[in-house]
Tab-separated table of C-alpha atoms in Angstrom:
chain	number	residue	atom	x	y	z
V	1	MET	CA	94.747	76.738	86.399
V	2	PRO	CA	95.504	75.380	89.871
V	3	SER	CA	94.565	71.860	90.762
V	4	THR	CA	92.279	70.753	93.539
V	5	ALA	CA	93.613	68.382	96.118
V	6	SER	CA	91.295	65.674	94.854
V	7	ALA	CA	92.138	65.998	91.164
V	8	THR	CA	93.676	62.792	89.904
V	9	ARG	CA	94.302	63.895	86.347
V	10	LEU	CA	94.524	67.137	84.444
V	11	THR	CA	90.898	67.875	83.712
V	12	ARG	CA	89.098	71.189	83.383
V	13	ARG	CA	86.736	70.140	86.171
V	14	GLY	CA	89.565	69.521	88.605
V	15	LEU	CA	91.861	72.330	87.629
V	16	LEU	CA	89.439	75.198	87.184
V	17	ALA	CA	88.090	74.770	90.692
V	18	ALA	CA	90.882	76.738	92.293
V	19	GLY	CA	88.483	78.337	94.700
V	20	GLY	CA	87.374	74.944	95.935
V	21	ALA	CA	90.420	73.383	97.510
V	22	LEU	CA	93.830	74.875	96.784
V	23	GLY	CA	95.283	76.897	99.611
V	24	LEU	CA	92.002	77.192	101.444
V	25	GLY	CA	93.120	75.860	104.790
V	26	ALA	CA	93.604	79.324	106.221
V	27	ALA	CA	91.177	81.249	104.085
V	28	LEU	CA	88.068	79.115	104.023
V	29	ALA	CA	86.299	76.975	106.569
V	30	ALA	CA	83.998	74.171	105.530
V	31	CYS	CA	80.378	75.233	105.442
V	32	GLY	CA	78.578	74.478	108.663
V	33	SER	CA	74.846	74.070	109.035
V	34	ASP	CA	73.837	77.068	106.971
V	35	THR	CA	70.342	76.026	106.037
V	36	LYS	CA	67.705	78.254	107.548
V	37	LYS	CA	65.200	76.525	109.863
V	38	ASP	CA	62.355	77.594	107.625
V	39	GLY	CA	63.940	75.946	104.620
V	40	GLY	CA	65.904	78.879	103.225
V	41	SER	CA	65.225	82.406	102.107
V	42	THR	CA	62.037	83.646	100.518
V	43	PRO	CA	61.559	82.285	96.988
V	44	SER	CA	61.687	84.653	94.049
V	45	ALA	CA	58.699	86.984	94.035
V	46	SER	CA	58.984	87.244	90.259
V	47	ALA	CA	57.958	83.634	89.618
V	48	LYS	CA	54.893	83.289	87.404
V	49	SER	CA	52.186	80.649	87.481
V	50	GLY	CA	51.378	78.047	84.847
V	51	PRO	CA	53.385	75.276	83.134
V	52	TRP	CA	57.085	75.924	82.724
V	53	GLU	CA	59.732	74.602	80.415
V	54	PHE	CA	63.225	75.619	79.423
V	55	LYS	CA	65.660	74.058	76.955
V	56	ASP	CA	69.088	74.158	78.533
V	57	ASP	CA	72.525	73.979	76.938
V	58	ARG	CA	72.668	70.199	77.198
V	59	GLY	CA	69.816	70.226	74.739
V	60	LEU	CA	67.437	68.989	77.424
V	61	THR	CA	63.990	70.502	77.778
V	62	VAL	CA	63.244	70.766	81.485
V	63	LYS	CA	59.553	70.883	82.371
V	64	ALA	CA	57.477	71.534	85.478
V	65	LYS	CA	53.776	71.965	86.205
V	66	SER	CA	54.482	75.519	87.351
V	67	THR	CA	57.367	77.959	87.255
V	68	PRO	CA	59.953	76.914	89.852
V	69	LYS	CA	60.044	79.152	92.893
V	70	ARG	CA	62.403	77.196	95.115
V	71	ILE	CA	65.615	77.417	93.133
V	72	VAL	CA	69.006	76.096	94.217
V	73	ALA	CA	71.946	77.177	92.077
V	74	PHE	CA	75.701	77.346	91.752
V	75	THR	CA	76.780	80.542	93.487
V	76	GLY	CA	77.882	82.417	90.369
V	77	THR	CA	74.734	81.439	88.501
V	78	ALA	CA	72.614	82.508	91.466
V	79	ALA	CA	74.402	85.872	91.481
V	80	ALA	CA	73.605	86.358	87.796
V	81	LEU	CA	69.948	85.421	88.300
V	82	HIS	CA	69.801	87.897	91.178
V	83	ASP	CA	70.934	90.692	88.863
V	84	PHE	CA	68.221	89.677	86.389
V	85	GLY	CA	65.563	89.692	89.113
V	86	VAL	CA	65.342	86.057	90.216
V	87	GLU	CA	66.153	84.971	93.760
V	88	VAL	CA	67.206	81.526	94.969
V	89	VAL	CA	66.740	79.709	98.256
V	90	GLY	CA	70.078	77.916	98.280
V	91	VAL	CA	73.525	77.927	96.710
V	92	PHE	CA	76.547	75.690	96.322
V	93	GLY	CA	80.036	76.737	95.331
V	94	PRO	CA	82.389	79.467	96.616
V	95	THR	CA	80.012	81.765	98.518
V	96	TYR	CA	81.904	83.189	101.469
V	97	VAL	CA	85.382	83.582	102.891
V	98	GLU	CA	85.701	83.101	106.625
V	99	ASP	CA	88.296	84.915	108.714
V	100	PRO	CA	90.265	82.166	110.516
V	101	LYS	CA	90.455	84.215	113.714
V	102	THR	CA	87.149	86.037	114.032
V	103	LYS	CA	85.084	83.590	111.933
V	104	ALA	CA	83.464	86.624	110.328
V	105	ARG	CA	82.261	85.967	106.807
V	106	LYS	CA	82.479	88.104	103.726
V	107	PRO	CA	81.186	87.285	100.243
V	108	ASP	CA	83.466	85.351	97.925
V	109	VAL	CA	84.292	87.087	94.649
V	110	GLN	CA	81.878	84.722	92.896
V	111	ALA	CA	78.909	85.688	95.083
V	112	GLY	CA	78.298	89.015	93.364
V	113	ASP	CA	75.537	90.943	95.124
V	114	LEU	CA	73.972	87.907	96.765
V	115	ASP	CA	73.074	88.394	100.415
V	116	ILE	CA	75.048	85.467	101.769
V	117	ASN	CA	73.121	85.662	105.034
V	118	LYS	CA	69.773	85.086	103.339
V	119	VAL	CA	70.533	82.036	101.229
V	120	ALA	CA	71.199	78.532	102.495
V	121	VAL	CA	74.752	77.470	101.676
V	122	ILE	CA	74.788	73.735	101.072
V	123	GLY	CA	78.388	73.681	99.863
V	124	ASN	CA	81.110	76.301	99.992
V	125	VAL	CA	84.127	74.429	98.665
V	126	TRP	CA	84.938	72.015	95.864
V	127	GLY	CA	83.429	68.584	96.455
V	128	GLU	CA	80.984	69.761	99.130
V	129	PHE	CA	77.274	69.327	98.441
V	130	LYS	CA	75.124	68.514	101.473
V	131	ILE	CA	72.331	66.389	100.088
V	132	GLU	CA	70.349	66.306	103.326
V	133	GLU	CA	70.405	70.096	103.514
V	134	TYR	CA	69.451	70.231	99.847
V	135	LEU	CA	66.413	68.043	100.532
V	136	LYS	CA	65.314	70.335	103.367
V	137	LEU	CA	65.066	73.202	100.891
V	138	ASN	CA	62.358	71.377	98.912
V	139	PRO	CA	64.086	72.342	95.642
V	140	GLU	CA	62.056	72.608	92.465
V	141	VAL	CA	65.037	73.052	90.155
V	142	LEU	CA	68.838	72.962	90.354
V	143	ILE	CA	70.770	75.350	88.096
V	144	THR	CA	74.478	75.407	87.405
V	145	ASP	CA	77.195	76.127	84.846
V	146	MET	CA	78.710	73.691	82.388
V	147	TRP	CA	82.367	73.886	81.305
V	148	GLU	CA	82.358	70.514	79.585
V	149	LYS	CA	79.325	68.886	77.954
V	150	ASN	CA	77.008	67.316	80.535
V	151	ASP	CA	79.425	68.065	83.390
V	152	LEU	CA	77.492	69.998	86.037
V	153	TRP	CA	79.739	72.537	87.710
V	154	TYR	CA	80.293	71.989	91.437
V	155	VAL	CA	77.927	69.014	91.510
V	156	PRO	CA	80.206	66.246	92.851
V	157	ALA	CA	80.441	63.435	90.310
V	158	GLU	CA	80.125	60.770	92.992
V	159	GLN	CA	76.847	62.296	94.218
V	160	LYS	CA	75.447	63.379	90.871
V	161	ASP	CA	72.965	60.527	90.384
V	162	LYS	CA	71.433	61.006	93.838
V	163	ILE	CA	71.280	64.789	93.473
V	164	LEU	CA	69.609	64.727	90.069
V	165	LYS	CA	66.829	62.446	91.339
V	166	ILE	CA	65.684	65.106	93.794
V	167	ALA	CA	64.787	67.881	91.352
V	168	PRO	CA	65.135	68.721	87.634
V	169	SER	CA	68.392	70.377	86.600
V	170	VAL	CA	69.331	73.144	84.192
V	171	ALA	CA	72.870	73.651	82.859
V	172	LEU	CA	74.152	76.669	80.924
V	173	TRP	CA	77.447	76.862	79.065
V	174	ALA	CA	80.264	78.743	80.789
V	175	SER	CA	82.746	77.997	78.012
V	176	ASP	CA	83.090	77.623	74.246
V	177	LEU	CA	80.607	80.450	73.604
V	178	SER	CA	81.467	84.139	73.518
V	179	MET	CA	80.370	86.233	76.483
V	180	PRO	CA	77.424	88.019	74.785
V	181	ALA	CA	75.847	84.669	73.871
V	182	VAL	CA	76.268	83.364	77.418
V	183	LEU	CA	74.783	86.551	78.857
V	184	GLN	CA	71.771	86.173	76.601
V	185	ARG	CA	71.229	82.593	77.756
V	186	HIS	CA	71.199	83.711	81.391
V	187	ALA	CA	68.723	86.446	80.512
V	188	ASP	CA	66.564	83.883	78.699
V	189	LEU	CA	66.572	81.604	81.742
V	190	ALA	CA	65.697	84.470	84.087
V	191	ALA	CA	62.837	85.498	81.816
V	192	SER	CA	61.500	81.951	81.782
V	193	LEU	CA	61.524	82.029	85.578
V	194	GLY	CA	59.306	85.100	85.588
V	195	ALA	CA	61.810	87.961	85.649
V	196	ASP	CA	61.308	91.156	83.690
V	197	VAL	CA	64.612	91.362	81.838
V	198	GLN	CA	63.574	94.568	80.068
V	199	THR	CA	63.661	96.833	83.101
V	200	SER	CA	65.292	100.224	82.746
V	201	GLN	CA	68.161	99.071	84.973
V	202	ILE	CA	68.914	95.957	82.931
V	203	LYS	CA	68.679	97.960	79.717
V	204	ALA	CA	71.113	100.487	81.159
V	205	ASP	CA	73.461	97.702	82.231
V	206	LYS	CA	73.371	96.209	78.733
V	207	THR	CA	74.062	99.600	77.165
V	208	ARG	CA	77.011	100.012	79.503
V	209	PHE	CA	78.275	96.538	78.544
V	210	GLU	CA	78.047	97.295	74.835
V	211	ALA	CA	79.811	100.640	75.292
V	212	ALA	CA	82.576	98.939	77.268
V	213	ALA	CA	83.007	96.368	74.512
V	214	GLU	CA	83.475	99.129	71.962
V	215	ARG	CA	85.985	100.794	74.251
V	216	VAL	CA	87.980	97.552	74.384
V	217	ARG	CA	87.786	97.235	70.599
V	218	LYS	CA	89.102	100.760	70.170
V	219	ALA	CA	91.868	100.299	72.737
V	220	ALA	CA	92.941	96.985	71.205
V	221	LYS	CA	93.085	98.543	67.746
V	222	GLY	CA	95.368	101.256	69.056
V	223	LYS	CA	97.586	98.831	70.991
V	224	LYS	CA	97.991	95.904	68.606
V	225	ASP	CA	101.558	95.346	69.809
V	226	ILE	CA	100.515	94.904	73.452
V	227	LYS	CA	100.515	91.218	74.358
V	228	VAL	CA	98.088	90.144	77.074
V	229	LEU	CA	98.656	86.904	78.990
V	230	ILE	CA	95.879	85.169	80.918
V	231	GLY	CA	97.403	83.470	83.964
V	232	SER	CA	96.736	81.796	87.290
V	233	GLY	CA	99.195	81.193	90.099
V	234	SER	CA	99.576	78.173	92.356
V	235	PRO	CA	102.429	77.246	94.719
V	236	ASP	CA	104.047	74.901	92.192
V	237	LEU	CA	102.930	76.057	88.772
V	238	PHE	CA	101.836	79.088	86.818
V	239	TYR	CA	99.005	78.314	84.415
V	240	VAL	CA	98.767	80.147	81.092
V	241	SER	CA	95.242	79.899	79.729
V	242	THR	CA	94.264	79.517	76.124
V	243	PRO	CA	91.926	82.265	74.902
V	244	VAL	CA	89.889	79.965	72.672
V	245	ARG	CA	87.601	78.275	75.238
V	246	PRO	CA	86.727	80.639	78.133
V	247	THR	CA	83.791	82.913	77.350
V	248	ASP	CA	85.541	86.112	78.413
V	249	THR	CA	88.771	85.577	76.492
V	250	LEU	CA	86.846	84.418	73.428
V	251	PHE	CA	85.131	87.784	73.476
V	252	PHE	CA	88.385	89.650	74.127
V	253	LYS	CA	89.847	87.901	71.085
V	254	GLU	CA	86.826	88.889	68.984
V	255	LEU	CA	87.363	92.486	70.090
V	256	GLY	CA	90.930	92.389	68.781
V	257	VAL	CA	92.953	91.978	71.981
V	258	ASN	CA	96.378	90.465	71.278
V	259	LEU	CA	96.240	87.450	73.585
V	260	VAL	CA	99.107	85.051	74.265
V	261	VAL	CA	98.263	81.549	73.030
V	262	PRO	CA	100.101	78.758	74.900
V	263	THR	CA	101.438	75.948	72.700
V	264	LYS	CA	101.395	72.889	74.977
V	265	LEU	CA	97.884	72.599	76.329
V	266	ASP	CA	96.497	70.130	78.826
V	267	GLN	CA	94.312	67.230	77.710
V	268	GLY	CA	91.160	69.349	77.814
V	269	GLY	CA	92.724	72.156	75.795
V	270	TRP	CA	92.518	74.778	78.518
V	271	PHE	CA	95.973	75.821	79.692
V	272	GLU	CA	99.689	75.142	79.896
V	273	GLY	CA	101.302	74.662	83.276
V	274	LEU	CA	104.718	76.262	83.671
V	275	SER	CA	107.175	75.689	86.472
V	276	TRP	CA	108.123	78.894	88.216
V	277	GLU	CA	111.609	78.553	86.742
V	278	ASN	CA	110.045	78.784	83.270
V	279	VAL	CA	107.366	81.362	84.015
V	280	ASP	CA	108.937	83.725	81.467
V	281	LYS	CA	108.341	81.348	78.541
V	282	TYR	CA	105.801	83.693	76.950
V	283	LYS	CA	106.467	87.376	76.463
V	284	ALA	CA	103.705	89.600	77.798
V	285	ASP	CA	103.114	93.292	78.375
V	286	VAL	CA	99.986	92.861	80.484
V	287	ILE	CA	99.086	89.922	82.721
V	288	MET	CA	95.475	89.252	83.650
V	289	LEU	CA	95.721	87.286	86.884
V	290	ASP	CA	93.056	84.867	88.154
V	291	ASN	CA	91.322	86.590	91.089
V	292	ARG	CA	89.518	83.577	92.572
V	293	THR	CA	89.842	82.581	96.195
V	294	GLY	CA	92.517	79.925	96.463
V	295	THR	CA	94.772	81.232	93.695
V	296	LEU	CA	97.916	83.184	94.469
V	297	GLN	CA	97.429	86.946	94.326
V	298	PRO	CA	100.082	89.640	93.638
V	299	GLU	CA	100.987	90.072	97.313
V	300	GLN	CA	101.598	86.340	97.687
V	301	LEU	CA	103.444	86.134	94.387
V	302	LYS	CA	106.074	88.560	95.622
V	303	ALA	CA	107.723	85.513	97.187
V	304	LYS	CA	108.364	84.139	93.690
V	305	PRO	CA	111.576	85.796	92.351
V	306	THR	CA	110.871	84.756	88.766
V	307	TRP	CA	107.436	86.355	88.961
V	308	ALA	CA	108.855	89.605	90.273
V	309	ALA	CA	111.314	89.639	87.370
V	310	LEU	CA	108.652	89.528	84.666
V	311	PRO	CA	108.536	92.773	82.627
V	312	ALA	CA	104.780	93.161	83.072
V	313	VAL	CA	105.119	92.749	86.835
V	314	LYS	CA	107.977	95.231	87.088
V	315	ALA	CA	105.957	97.711	85.015
V	316	GLY	CA	102.920	97.336	87.280
V	317	GLN	CA	100.856	95.979	84.407
V	318	VAL	CA	99.142	93.133	86.249
V	319	VAL	CA	95.361	93.362	86.480
V	320	PRO	CA	92.771	91.015	88.026
V	321	ARG	CA	90.932	88.580	85.827
V	322	VAL	CA	87.488	87.423	86.874
V	323	THR	CA	87.982	83.845	85.736
V	324	GLU	CA	84.410	82.793	86.487
V	325	PRO	CA	82.297	85.829	85.611
V	326	VAL	CA	78.863	86.466	87.038
V	327	TYR	CA	76.904	86.423	83.795
V	328	SER	CA	74.854	89.575	84.075
V	329	TYR	CA	75.401	92.797	82.174
V	330	ALA	CA	75.890	94.596	85.478
V	331	LYS	CA	78.847	92.410	86.402
V	332	CYS	CA	80.415	91.909	82.970
V	333	ALA	CA	80.486	95.572	81.939
V	334	PRO	CA	83.114	96.481	84.581
V	335	LEU	CA	85.308	93.594	83.404
V	336	LEU	CA	85.459	95.130	79.942
V	337	GLU	CA	85.975	98.627	81.319
V	338	ASP	CA	88.915	97.428	83.404
V	339	LEU	CA	90.461	95.666	80.415
V	340	ALA	CA	90.007	98.740	78.239
V	341	LYS	CA	91.708	100.895	80.860
V	342	ALA	CA	94.587	98.439	81.163
V	343	LEU	CA	95.115	98.469	77.386
V	344	GLU	CA	94.843	102.229	77.151
V	345	ASN	CA	97.509	102.685	79.833
V	346	ALA	CA	99.760	99.806	78.837
V	347	LYS	CA	103.302	100.306	77.660
V	348	LYS	CA	105.320	97.922	75.521
V	349	VAL	CA	107.700	96.185	77.916
V	350	SER	CA	108.228	92.691	76.474
């Protein structure tokens, strides 16, 4: 995965945050004063009264006198809660992309169906978390992902102690558990916050997710010889991800997809960085390419001759990979459907 400008060593926290710093000079502008004058958008109408508690994936039981209504969350987590029926007043993390000429904003890929004009954005890039703006929101709970134990995603380490004194925090795993388990944890959290996670729409989304999973299983069984590589492009290196830690690839592996396993992983056991001269080290028939803002996309990668020469690229068998999924059934079902389609149509080219 690409490194942030501030990363001083190869850590998951620094390298996964491609959308936070790498190549964002032209694509992203630092978040301005996005907090609404009234303290943010309307709190979730689904919140219920009475004492509240939730045991998060750190093993901490977070308690409050009443169910939190003023929720601030990492953008992707907020998008998942939205799909489960819980709204937030503020977000931090990749939320919008700003056109450098017109300054017009459009949602980042990690924002899902969030209305980016109705939530206060207190940080839009890696390392940005505006504590004063956070305070103005009168937060009752902060919710984010966790890729490494006790490491709160997009909460700057140097500000962590100050931030966590303002409101209780909840962290949910975004790694080391298979996707269905992570989806269930997000549903559990939403339910604790007062959402009805048994609506007909959510049930339909879950049914669609389960059907898509079976479609992937069937496609993988019929294409056992098709090798799928999980990659991410940066100007200097191409990162080949291991399938054994990310939630999506763990699930793909369980479903029988033949995933390339890199042999020389970084210290955290996440990926292997290849120079562009050695980008063909691993044979692959399909490449799933990191789609996050800040990573190189197919159009940009055309400038890399060694990329263009890869069999999967020449065969047109490069598909987007949602590296940081929005953990709702509505958003994860299409990921499986797209993978199933890619496998069904794939030809052996390596």
